[in-house]
Amino acid sequence: MGGDRKDQEIALLDTASEWCILPFPIALEFGYDLETASGVRLHTRHGLISGELIRLPILFVAEEEESVEVDATWFISRDWPGPMVIGWKGCLERIRFALDPSEDAFCFARL
């Protein structure tokens, strides 16, 4: 995640995911609470989940070359039981990326 957060998080990269998904405990760290439901629903492998969409930057940290920060759209819900997910819409569609399975690498660059 970008911003002031110092911890790094492991996330599931899912090009079929509509949005990025932020686990609720992490959303709370950023000051987001779901007192009012916005009515956004996401179809997931865990079923239909209600939540809301927020905008937060995500920082892809590079081992070589330049790190990239993207302003991403995140779905948050108290009911999400899974990991953090990096999705297509509002995030991956904004960068150039490639997967190299022979090196177990995720390569990325600014568009």
GROMACS .gro file of N, CA, C and O in nm:
model
  444
    1MET      N    1   0.085  -0.116   0.000
    1MET     CA    2   0.000   0.000   0.000
    1MET      C    3   0.089   0.123   0.000
    1MET      O    4   0.194   0.123   0.058
    2GLY      N    5   0.041   0.225  -0.060
    2GLY     CA    6   0.114   0.351  -0.059
    2GLY      C    7   0.085   0.428   0.068
    2GLY      O    8   0.038   0.374   0.167
    3GLY      N    9   0.111   0.556   0.065
    3GLY     CA   10   0.081   0.640   0.179
    3GLY      C   11   0.180   0.624   0.292
    3GLY      O   12   0.296   0.596   0.271
    4ASP      N   13   0.131   0.638   0.415
    4ASP     CA   14   0.217   0.636   0.533
    4ASP      C   15   0.238   0.498   0.593
    4ASP      O   16   0.311   0.483   0.688
    5ARG      N   17   0.173   0.396   0.541
    5ARG     CA   18   0.183   0.262   0.599
    5ARG      C   19   0.322   0.206   0.575
    5ARG      O   20   0.374   0.210   0.465
    6LYS      N   21   0.383   0.152   0.678
    6LYS     CA   22   0.520   0.102   0.668
    6LYS      C   23   0.528  -0.047   0.639
    6LYS      O   24   0.626  -0.095   0.588
    7ASP      N   25   0.422  -0.121   0.673
    7ASP     CA   26   0.423  -0.266   0.654
    7ASP      C   27   0.398  -0.302   0.508
    7ASP      O   28   0.323  -0.236   0.438
    8GLN      N   29   0.462  -0.410   0.464
    8GLN     CA   30   0.435  -0.464   0.332
    8GLN      C   31   0.334  -0.576   0.349
    8GLN      O   32   0.333  -0.645   0.450
    9GLU      N   33   0.249  -0.594   0.251
    9GLU     CA   34   0.147  -0.698   0.255
    9GLU      C   35   0.163  -0.789   0.133
    9GLU      O   36   0.197  -0.743   0.025
   10ILE      N   37   0.138  -0.915   0.153
   10ILE     CA   38   0.132  -1.011   0.043
   10ILE      C   39  -0.010  -1.008  -0.010
   10ILE      O   40  -0.106  -1.005   0.067
   11ALA      N   41  -0.025  -1.009  -0.142
   11ALA     CA   42  -0.158  -1.003  -0.203
   11ALA      C   43  -0.169  -1.106  -0.315
   11ALA      O   44  -0.070  -1.145  -0.375
   12LEU      N   45  -0.291  -1.146  -0.341
   12LEU     CA   46  -0.323  -1.234  -0.452
   12LEU      C   47  -0.343  -1.148  -0.576
   12LEU      O   48  -0.422  -1.054  -0.575
   13LEU      N   49  -0.269  -1.176  -0.682
   13LEU     CA   50  -0.286  -1.105  -0.809
   13LEU      C   51  -0.392  -1.180  -0.889
   13LEU      O   52  -0.376  -1.298  -0.919
   14ASP      N   53  -0.503  -1.111  -0.919
   14ASP     CA   54  -0.615  -1.175  -0.986
   14ASP      C   55  -0.665  -1.086  -1.099
   14ASP      O   56  -0.740  -0.992  -1.077
   15THR      N   57  -0.622  -1.117  -1.222
   15THR     CA   58  -0.661  -1.035  -1.337
   15THR      C   59  -0.810  -1.049  -1.370
   15THR      O   60  -0.862  -0.970  -1.447
   16ALA      N   61  -0.878  -1.146  -1.312
   16ALA     CA   62  -1.022  -1.161  -1.332
   16ALA      C   63  -1.104  -1.090  -1.225
   16ALA      O   64  -1.225  -1.084  -1.235
   17SER      N   65  -1.038  -1.034  -1.125
   17SER     CA   66  -1.109  -0.963  -1.018
   17SER      C   67  -1.152  -0.825  -1.068
   17SER      O   68  -1.072  -0.752  -1.125
   18GLU      N   69  -1.277  -0.791  -1.044
   18GLU     CA   70  -1.330  -0.662  -1.087
   18GLU      C   71  -1.251  -0.547  -1.026
   18GLU      O   72  -1.214  -0.452  -1.094
   19TRP      N   73  -1.226  -0.553  -0.895
   19TRP     CA   74  -1.152  -0.448  -0.826
   19TRP      C   75  -1.047  -0.512  -0.736
   19TRP      O   76  -1.045  -0.633  -0.717
   20CYS      N   77  -0.964  -0.428  -0.677
   20CYS     CA   78  -0.878  -0.474  -0.569
   20CYS      C   79  -0.968  -0.494  -0.447
   20CYS      O   80  -1.070  -0.428  -0.433
   21ILE      N   81  -0.929  -0.584  -0.359
   21ILE     CA   82  -1.006  -0.607  -0.236
   21ILE      C   83  -0.913  -0.588  -0.118
   21ILE      O   84  -0.806  -0.649  -0.111
   22LEU      N   85  -0.956  -0.503  -0.027
   22LEU     CA   86  -0.877  -0.471   0.092
   22LEU      C   87  -0.943  -0.537   0.213
   22LEU      O   88  -1.058  -0.508   0.243
   23PRO      N   89  -0.871  -0.628   0.282
   23PRO     CA   90  -0.929  -0.689   0.402
   23PRO      C   91  -0.969  -0.582   0.503
   23PRO      O   92  -0.901  -0.479   0.519
   24PHE      N   93  -1.080  -0.603   0.569
   24PHE     CA   94  -1.137  -0.503   0.658
   24PHE      C   95  -1.041  -0.456   0.768
   24PHE      O   96  -1.035  -0.336   0.796
   25PRO      N   97  -0.962  -0.544   0.832
   25PRO     CA   98  -0.870  -0.495   0.936
   25PRO      C   99  -0.769  -0.391   0.882
   25PRO      O  100  -0.735  -0.296   0.953
   26ILE      N  101  -0.726  -0.406   0.758
   26ILE     CA  102  -0.634  -0.309   0.699
   26ILE      C  103  -0.708  -0.179   0.667
   26ILE      O  104  -0.656  -0.070   0.687
   27ALA      N  105  -0.833  -0.191   0.618
   27ALA     CA  106  -0.914  -0.071   0.591
   27ALA      C  107  -0.932   0.010   0.720
   27ALA      O  108  -0.926   0.133   0.717
   28LEU      N  109  -0.952  -0.059   0.831
   28LEU     CA  110  -0.965   0.011   0.960
   28LEU      C  111  -0.838   0.089   0.995
   28LEU      O  112  -0.846   0.199   1.049
   29GLU      N  113  -0.721   0.032   0.963
   29GLU     CA  114  -0.594   0.102   0.988
   29GLU      C  115  -0.588   0.235   0.913
   29GLU      O  116  -0.524   0.329   0.958
   30PHE      N  117  -0.654   0.242   0.798
   30PHE     CA  118  -0.657   0.365   0.719
   30PHE      C  119  -0.773   0.456   0.758
   30PHE      O  120  -0.794   0.559   0.696
   31GLY      N  121  -0.850   0.415   0.859
   31GLY     CA  122  -0.959   0.499   0.908
   31GLY      C  123  -1.092   0.478   0.839
   31GLY      O  124  -1.183   0.560   0.853
   32TYR      N  125  -1.106   0.369   0.763
   32TYR     CA  126  -1.232   0.342   0.695
   32TYR      C  127  -1.315   0.245   0.778
   32TYR      O  128  -1.268   0.139   0.815
   33ASP      N  129  -1.439   0.284   0.804
   33ASP     CA  130  -1.532   0.197   0.875
   33ASP      C  131  -1.658   0.189   0.790
   33ASP      O  132  -1.688   0.282   0.714
   34LEU      N  133  -1.729   0.083   0.799
   34LEU     CA  134  -1.847   0.064   0.715
   34LEU      C  135  -1.975   0.083   0.796
   34LEU      O  136  -2.056  -0.007   0.808
   35GLU      N  137  -1.993   0.202   0.850
   35GLU     CA  138  -2.113   0.229   0.928
   35GLU      C  139  -2.236   0.236   0.837
   35GLU      O  140  -2.345   0.202   0.877
   36THR      N  141  -2.217   0.284   0.715
   36THR     CA  142  -2.327   0.289   0.619
   36THR      C  143  -2.287   0.209   0.496
   36THR      O  144  -2.179   0.228   0.442
   37ALA      N  145  -2.372   0.119   0.455
   37ALA     CA  146  -2.343   0.037   0.336
   37ALA      C  147  -2.377   0.117   0.211
   37ALA      O  148  -2.480   0.182   0.204
   38SER      N  149  -2.288   0.113   0.114
   38SER     CA  150  -2.311   0.188  -0.009
   38SER      C  151  -2.389   0.107  -0.111
   38SER      O  152  -2.425   0.158  -0.216
   39GLY      N  153  -2.410  -0.020  -0.083
   39GLY     CA  154  -2.487  -0.102  -0.174
   39GLY      C  155  -2.408  -0.165  -0.287
   39GLY      O  156  -2.466  -0.224  -0.375
   40VAL      N  157  -2.276  -0.151  -0.287
   40VAL     CA  158  -2.194  -0.216  -0.389
   40VAL      C  159  -2.186  -0.364  -0.356
   40VAL      O  160  -2.160  -0.402  -0.242
   41ARG      N  161  -2.210  -0.447  -0.457
   41ARG     CA  162  -2.203  -0.592  -0.436
   41ARG      C  163  -2.099  -0.650  -0.529
   41ARG      O  164  -2.087  -0.610  -0.643
   42LEU      N  165  -2.027  -0.747  -0.477
   42LEU     CA  166  -1.922  -0.813  -0.553
   42LEU      C  167  -1.948  -0.964  -0.552
   42LEU      O  168  -1.965  -1.023  -0.446
   43HIS      N  169  -1.953  -1.023  -0.672
   43HIS     CA  170  -1.967  -1.168  -0.684
   43HIS      C  171  -1.827  -1.229  -0.668
   43HIS      O  172  -1.736  -1.195  -0.743
   44THR      N  173  -1.811  -1.315  -0.569
   44THR     CA  174  -1.681  -1.376  -0.540
   44THR      C  175  -1.696  -1.527  -0.526
   44THR      O  176  -1.807  -1.578  -0.521
   45ARG      N  177  -1.584  -1.594  -0.512
   45ARG     CA  178  -1.589  -1.739  -0.487
   45ARG      C  179  -1.651  -1.769  -0.351
   45ARG      O  180  -1.688  -1.882  -0.322
   46HIS      N  181  -1.660  -1.667  -0.265
   46HIS     CA  182  -1.723  -1.682  -0.133
   46HIS      C  183  -1.870  -1.641  -0.137
   46HIS      O  184  -1.934  -1.632  -0.032
   47GLY      N  185  -1.924  -1.613  -0.255
   47GLY     CA  186  -2.062  -1.571  -0.269
   47GLY      C  187  -2.073  -1.421  -0.295
   47GLY      O  188  -1.974  -1.353  -0.320
   48LEU      N  189  -2.195  -1.371  -0.289
   48LEU     CA  190  -2.223  -1.229  -0.310
   48LEU      C  191  -2.193  -1.153  -0.181
   48LEU      O  192  -2.247  -1.185  -0.076
   49ILE      N  193  -2.105  -1.054  -0.190
   49ILE     CA  194  -2.062  -0.979  -0.071
   49ILE      C  195  -2.091  -0.831  -0.093
   49ILE      O  196  -2.058  -0.776  -0.198
   50SER      N  197  -2.150  -0.766   0.008
   50SER     CA  198  -2.179  -0.623   0.003
   50SER      C  199  -2.067  -0.545   0.069
   50SER      O  200  -2.008  -0.591   0.166
   51GLY      N  201  -2.042  -0.427   0.017
   51GLY     CA  202  -1.939  -0.342   0.074
   51GLY      C  203  -1.941  -0.207   0.008
   51GLY      O  204  -2.045  -0.162  -0.040
   52GLU      N  205  -1.826  -0.142   0.006
   52GLU     CA  206  -1.817  -0.013  -0.061
   52GLU      C  207  -1.682   0.000  -0.131
   52GLU      O  208  -1.589  -0.077  -0.105
   53LEU      N  209  -1.675   0.098  -0.221
   53LEU     CA  210  -1.553   0.124  -0.296
   53LEU      C  211  -1.485   0.249  -0.242
   53LEU      O  212  -1.551   0.348  -0.213
   54ILE      N  213  -1.353   0.241  -0.229
   54ILE     CA  214  -1.273   0.355  -0.186
   54ILE      C  215  -1.153   0.369  -0.279
   54ILE      O  216  -1.121   0.275  -0.353
   55ARG      N  217  -1.088   0.483  -0.276
   55ARG     CA  218  -0.967   0.504  -0.356
   55ARG      C  219  -0.849   0.521  -0.262
   55ARG      O  220  -0.851   0.605  -0.173
   56LEU      N  221  -0.748   0.437  -0.282
   56LEU     CA  222  -0.623   0.444  -0.205
   56LEU      C  223  -0.508   0.409  -0.298
   56LEU      O  224  -0.523   0.323  -0.385
   57PRO      N  225  -0.394   0.469  -0.278
   57PRO     CA  226  -0.280   0.433  -0.362
   57PRO      C  227  -0.221   0.299  -0.320
   57PRO      O  228  -0.232   0.258  -0.204
   58ILE      N  229  -0.164   0.231  -0.417
   58ILE     CA  230  -0.088   0.108  -0.391
   58ILE      C  231   0.051   0.129  -0.449
   58ILE      O  232   0.067   0.184  -0.558
   59LEU      N  233   0.151   0.086  -0.374
   59LEU     CA  234   0.290   0.100  -0.417
   59LEU      C  235   0.345  -0.037  -0.451
   59LEU      O  236   0.351  -0.125  -0.365
   60PHE      N  237   0.382  -0.055  -0.578
   60PHE     CA  238   0.450  -0.178  -0.620
   60PHE      C  239   0.600  -0.151  -0.602
   60PHE      O  240   0.657  -0.067  -0.672
   61VAL      N  241   0.660  -0.222  -0.509
   61VAL     CA  242   0.800  -0.199  -0.475
   61VAL      C  243   0.889  -0.282  -0.568
   61VAL      O  244   0.873  -0.403  -0.578
   62ALA      N  245   0.983  -0.215  -0.632
   62ALA     CA  246   1.073  -0.281  -0.727
   62ALA      C  247   1.202  -0.325  -0.660
   62ALA      O  248   1.256  -0.253  -0.576
   63GLU      N  249   1.249  -0.443  -0.696
   63GLU     CA  250   1.382  -0.486  -0.651
   63GLU      C  251   1.489  -0.424  -0.739
   63GLU      O  252   1.601  -0.401  -0.695
   64GLU      N  253   1.455  -0.401  -0.865
   64GLU     CA  254   1.542  -0.334  -0.960
   64GLU      C  255   1.459  -0.227  -1.029
   64GLU      O  256   1.338  -0.236  -1.034
   65GLU      N  257   1.524  -0.126  -1.083
   65GLU     CA  258   1.456  -0.018  -1.154
   65GLU      C  259   1.372   0.067  -1.059
   65GLU      O  260   1.410   0.090  -0.946
   66GLU      N  261   1.251   0.109  -1.103
   66GLU     CA  262   1.172   0.209  -1.033
   66GLU      C  263   1.043   0.150  -0.975
   66GLU      O  264   0.970   0.078  -1.044
   67SER      N  265   1.013   0.180  -0.849
   67SER     CA  266   0.885   0.142  -0.789
   67SER      C  267   0.775   0.224  -0.856
   67SER      O  268   0.800   0.332  -0.909
   68VAL      N  269   0.652   0.171  -0.852
   68VAL     CA  270   0.539   0.238  -0.917
   68VAL      C  271   0.424   0.249  -0.819
   68VAL      O  272   0.386   0.151  -0.755
   69GLU      N  273   0.369   0.370  -0.807
   69GLU     CA  274   0.250   0.391  -0.724
   69GLU      C  275   0.131   0.418  -0.816
   69GLU      O  276   0.141   0.495  -0.911
   70VAL      N  277   0.019   0.353  -0.786
   70VAL     CA  278  -0.103   0.366  -0.865
   70VAL      C  279  -0.218   0.400  -0.771
   70VAL      O  280  -0.229   0.341  -0.662
   71ASP      N  281  -0.301   0.494  -0.812
   71ASP     CA  282  -0.423   0.524  -0.737
   71ASP      C  283  -0.525   0.416  -0.772
   71ASP      O  284  -0.571   0.409  -0.887
   72ALA      N  285  -0.556   0.328  -0.678
   72ALA     CA  286  -0.638   0.210  -0.706
   72ALA      C  287  -0.777   0.220  -0.644
   72ALA      O  288  -0.798   0.288  -0.544
   73THR      N  289  -0.871   0.148  -0.705
   73THR     CA  290  -1.006   0.135  -0.652
   73THR      C  291  -1.012   0.007  -0.570
   73THR      O  292  -0.978  -0.101  -0.620
   74TRP      N  293  -1.052   0.020  -0.444
   74TRP     CA  294  -1.056  -0.093  -0.351
   74TRP      C  295  -1.198  -0.121  -0.305
   74TRP      O  296  -1.272  -0.029  -0.271
   75PHE      N  297  -1.234  -0.247  -0.301
   75PHE     CA  298  -1.360  -0.292  -0.242
   75PHE      C  299  -1.330  -0.331  -0.098
   75PHE      O  300  -1.234  -0.403  -0.072
   76ILE      N  301  -1.410  -0.278  -0.004
   76ILE     CA  302  -1.395  -0.319   0.136
   76ILE      C  303  -1.528  -0.370   0.189
   76ILE      O  304  -1.634  -0.318   0.155
   77SER      N  305  -1.521  -0.474   0.269
   77SER     CA  306  -1.640  -0.535   0.328
   77SER      C  307  -1.600  -0.606   0.457
   77SER      O  308  -1.495  -0.670   0.464
   78ARG      N  309  -1.686  -0.596   0.556
   78ARG     CA  310  -1.664  -0.672   0.680
   78ARG      C  311  -1.672  -0.822   0.654
   78ARG      O  312  -1.619  -0.901   0.731
   79ASP      N  313  -1.740  -0.862   0.547
   79ASP     CA  314  -1.766  -1.004   0.520
   79ASP      C  315  -1.659  -1.072   0.436
   79ASP      O  316  -1.668  -1.192   0.412
   80TRP      N  317  -1.560  -0.998   0.387
   80TRP     CA  318  -1.458  -1.059   0.302
   80TRP      C  319  -1.366  -1.149   0.386
   80TRP      O  320  -1.292  -1.100   0.470
   81PRO      N  321  -1.366  -1.282   0.361
   81PRO     CA  322  -1.284  -1.373   0.440
   81PRO      C  323  -1.146  -1.402   0.379
   81PRO      O  324  -1.065  -1.471   0.440
   82GLY      N  325  -1.122  -1.350   0.261
   82GLY     CA  326  -1.000  -1.385   0.189
   82GLY      C  327  -0.886  -1.287   0.209
   82GLY      O  328  -0.893  -1.195   0.291
   83PRO      N  329  -0.782  -1.304   0.127
   83PRO     CA  330  -0.662  -1.219   0.137
   83PRO      C  331  -0.683  -1.087   0.063
   83PRO      O  332  -0.785  -1.065  -0.003
   84MET      N  333  -0.584  -1.001   0.070
   84MET     CA  334  -0.582  -0.881  -0.013
   84MET      C  335  -0.571  -0.928  -0.158
   84MET      O  336  -0.498  -1.022  -0.188
   85VAL      N  337  -0.646  -0.862  -0.246
   85VAL     CA  338  -0.648  -0.900  -0.387
   85VAL      C  339  -0.612  -0.778  -0.471
   85VAL      O  340  -0.665  -0.670  -0.450
   86ILE      N  341  -0.522  -0.797  -0.566
   86ILE     CA  342  -0.489  -0.693  -0.663
   86ILE      C  343  -0.565  -0.727  -0.790
   86ILE      O  344  -0.541  -0.830  -0.852
   87GLY      N  345  -0.662  -0.643  -0.825
   87GLY     CA  346  -0.751  -0.671  -0.936
   87GLY      C  347  -0.726  -0.584  -1.058
   87GLY      O  348  -0.640  -0.495  -1.058
   88TRP      N  349  -0.805  -0.611  -1.160
   88TRP     CA  350  -0.785  -0.547  -1.289
   88TRP      C  351  -0.834  -0.403  -1.293
   88TRP      O  352  -0.757  -0.311  -1.317
   89LYS      N  353  -0.965  -0.384  -1.272
   89LYS     CA  354  -1.027  -0.253  -1.291
   89LYS      C  355  -0.977  -0.155  -1.186
   89LYS      O  356  -0.984  -0.181  -1.067
   90GLY      N  357  -0.928  -0.042  -1.231
   90GLY     CA  358  -0.882   0.061  -1.140
   90GLY      C  359  -0.746   0.036  -1.079
   90GLY      O  360  -0.705   0.107  -0.988
   91CYS      N  361  -0.673  -0.066  -1.128
   91CYS     CA  362  -0.538  -0.090  -1.075
   91CYS      C  363  -0.448  -0.147  -1.185
   91CYS      O  364  -0.372  -0.073  -1.246
   92LEU      N  365  -0.454  -0.277  -1.207
   92LEU     CA  366  -0.364  -0.340  -1.305
   92LEU      C  367  -0.381  -0.283  -1.445
   92LEU      O  368  -0.285  -0.278  -1.522
   93GLU      N  369  -0.502  -0.236  -1.478
   93GLU     CA  370  -0.523  -0.177  -1.610
   93GLU      C  371  -0.445  -0.046  -1.627
   93GLU      O  372  -0.432   0.004  -1.737
   94ARG      N  373  -0.389   0.007  -1.518
   94ARG     CA  374  -0.317   0.134  -1.521
   94ARG      C  375  -0.165   0.119  -1.530
   94ARG      O  376  -0.094   0.218  -1.527
   95ILE      N  377  -0.117  -0.005  -1.535
   95ILE     CA  378   0.028  -0.027  -1.545
   95ILE      C  379   0.055  -0.130  -1.655
   95ILE      O  380  -0.034  -0.204  -1.695
   96ARG      N  381   0.179  -0.135  -1.698
   96ARG     CA  382   0.224  -0.245  -1.785
   96ARG      C  383   0.283  -0.350  -1.693
   96ARG      O  384   0.361  -0.318  -1.604
   97PHE      N  385   0.244  -0.474  -1.714
   97PHE     CA  386   0.299  -0.579  -1.628
   97PHE      C  387   0.312  -0.709  -1.706
   97PHE      O  388   0.248  -0.730  -1.809
   98ALA      N  389   0.399  -0.793  -1.654
   98ALA     CA  390   0.420  -0.927  -1.712
   98ALA      C  391   0.456  -1.021  -1.599
   98ALA      O  392   0.510  -0.981  -1.496
   99LEU      N  393   0.423  -1.146  -1.618
   99LEU     CA  394   0.459  -1.252  -1.524
   99LEU      C  395   0.564  -1.340  -1.591
   99LEU      O  396   0.549  -1.378  -1.706
  100ASP      N  397   0.670  -1.368  -1.517
  100ASP     CA  398   0.775  -1.456  -1.569
  100ASP      C  399   0.782  -1.578  -1.478
  100ASP      O  400   0.848  -1.575  -1.374
  101PRO      N  401   0.713  -1.687  -1.514
  101PRO     CA  402   0.710  -1.804  -1.427
  101PRO      C  403   0.846  -1.872  -1.411
  101PRO      O  404   0.872  -1.934  -1.309
  102SER      N  405   0.933  -1.858  -1.511
  102SER     CA  406   1.065  -1.921  -1.498
  102SER      C  407   1.149  -1.854  -1.390
  102SER      O  408   1.237  -1.917  -1.331
  103GLU      N  409   1.122  -1.727  -1.362
  103GLU     CA  410   1.194  -1.653  -1.259
  103GLU      C  411   1.108  -1.627  -1.136
  103GLU      O  412   1.153  -1.563  -1.042
  104ASP      N  413   0.981  -1.673  -1.140
  104ASP     CA  414   0.884  -1.644  -1.034
  104ASP      C  415   0.880  -1.493  -1.009
  104ASP      O  416   0.894  -1.447  -0.895
  105ALA      N  417   0.864  -1.417  -1.119
  105ALA     CA  418   0.874  -1.271  -1.111
  105ALA      C  419   0.749  -1.203  -1.165
  105ALA      O  420   0.684  -1.251  -1.259
  106PHE      N  421   0.717  -1.089  -1.105
  106PHE     CA  422   0.613  -0.998  -1.149
  106PHE      C  423   0.685  -0.871  -1.193
  106PHE      O  424   0.748  -0.803  -1.113
  107CYS      N  425   0.681  -0.842  -1.322
  107CYS     CA  426   0.749  -0.726  -1.377
  107CYS      C  427   0.647  -0.618  -1.406
  107CYS      O  428   0.536  -0.648  -1.452
  108PHE      N  429   0.680  -0.493  -1.379
  108PHE     CA  430   0.584  -0.385  -1.399
  108PHE      C  431   0.655  -0.256  -1.433
  108PHE      O  432   0.775  -0.239  -1.409
  109ALA      N  433   0.577  -0.163  -1.493
  109ALA     CA  434   0.629  -0.030  -1.527
  109ALA      C  435   0.511   0.065  -1.542
  109ALA      O  436   0.396   0.022  -1.560
  110ARG      N  437   0.540   0.193  -1.537
  110ARG     CA  438   0.436   0.293  -1.561
  110ARG      C  439   0.387   0.283  -1.704
  110ARG      O  440   0.462   0.248  -1.794
  111LEU      N  441   0.262   0.315  -1.725
  111LEU     CA  442   0.207   0.323  -1.861
  111LEU      C  443   0.260   0.445  -1.931
  111LEU      O  444   0.285   0.546  -1.873
   0.00000   0.00000   0.00000
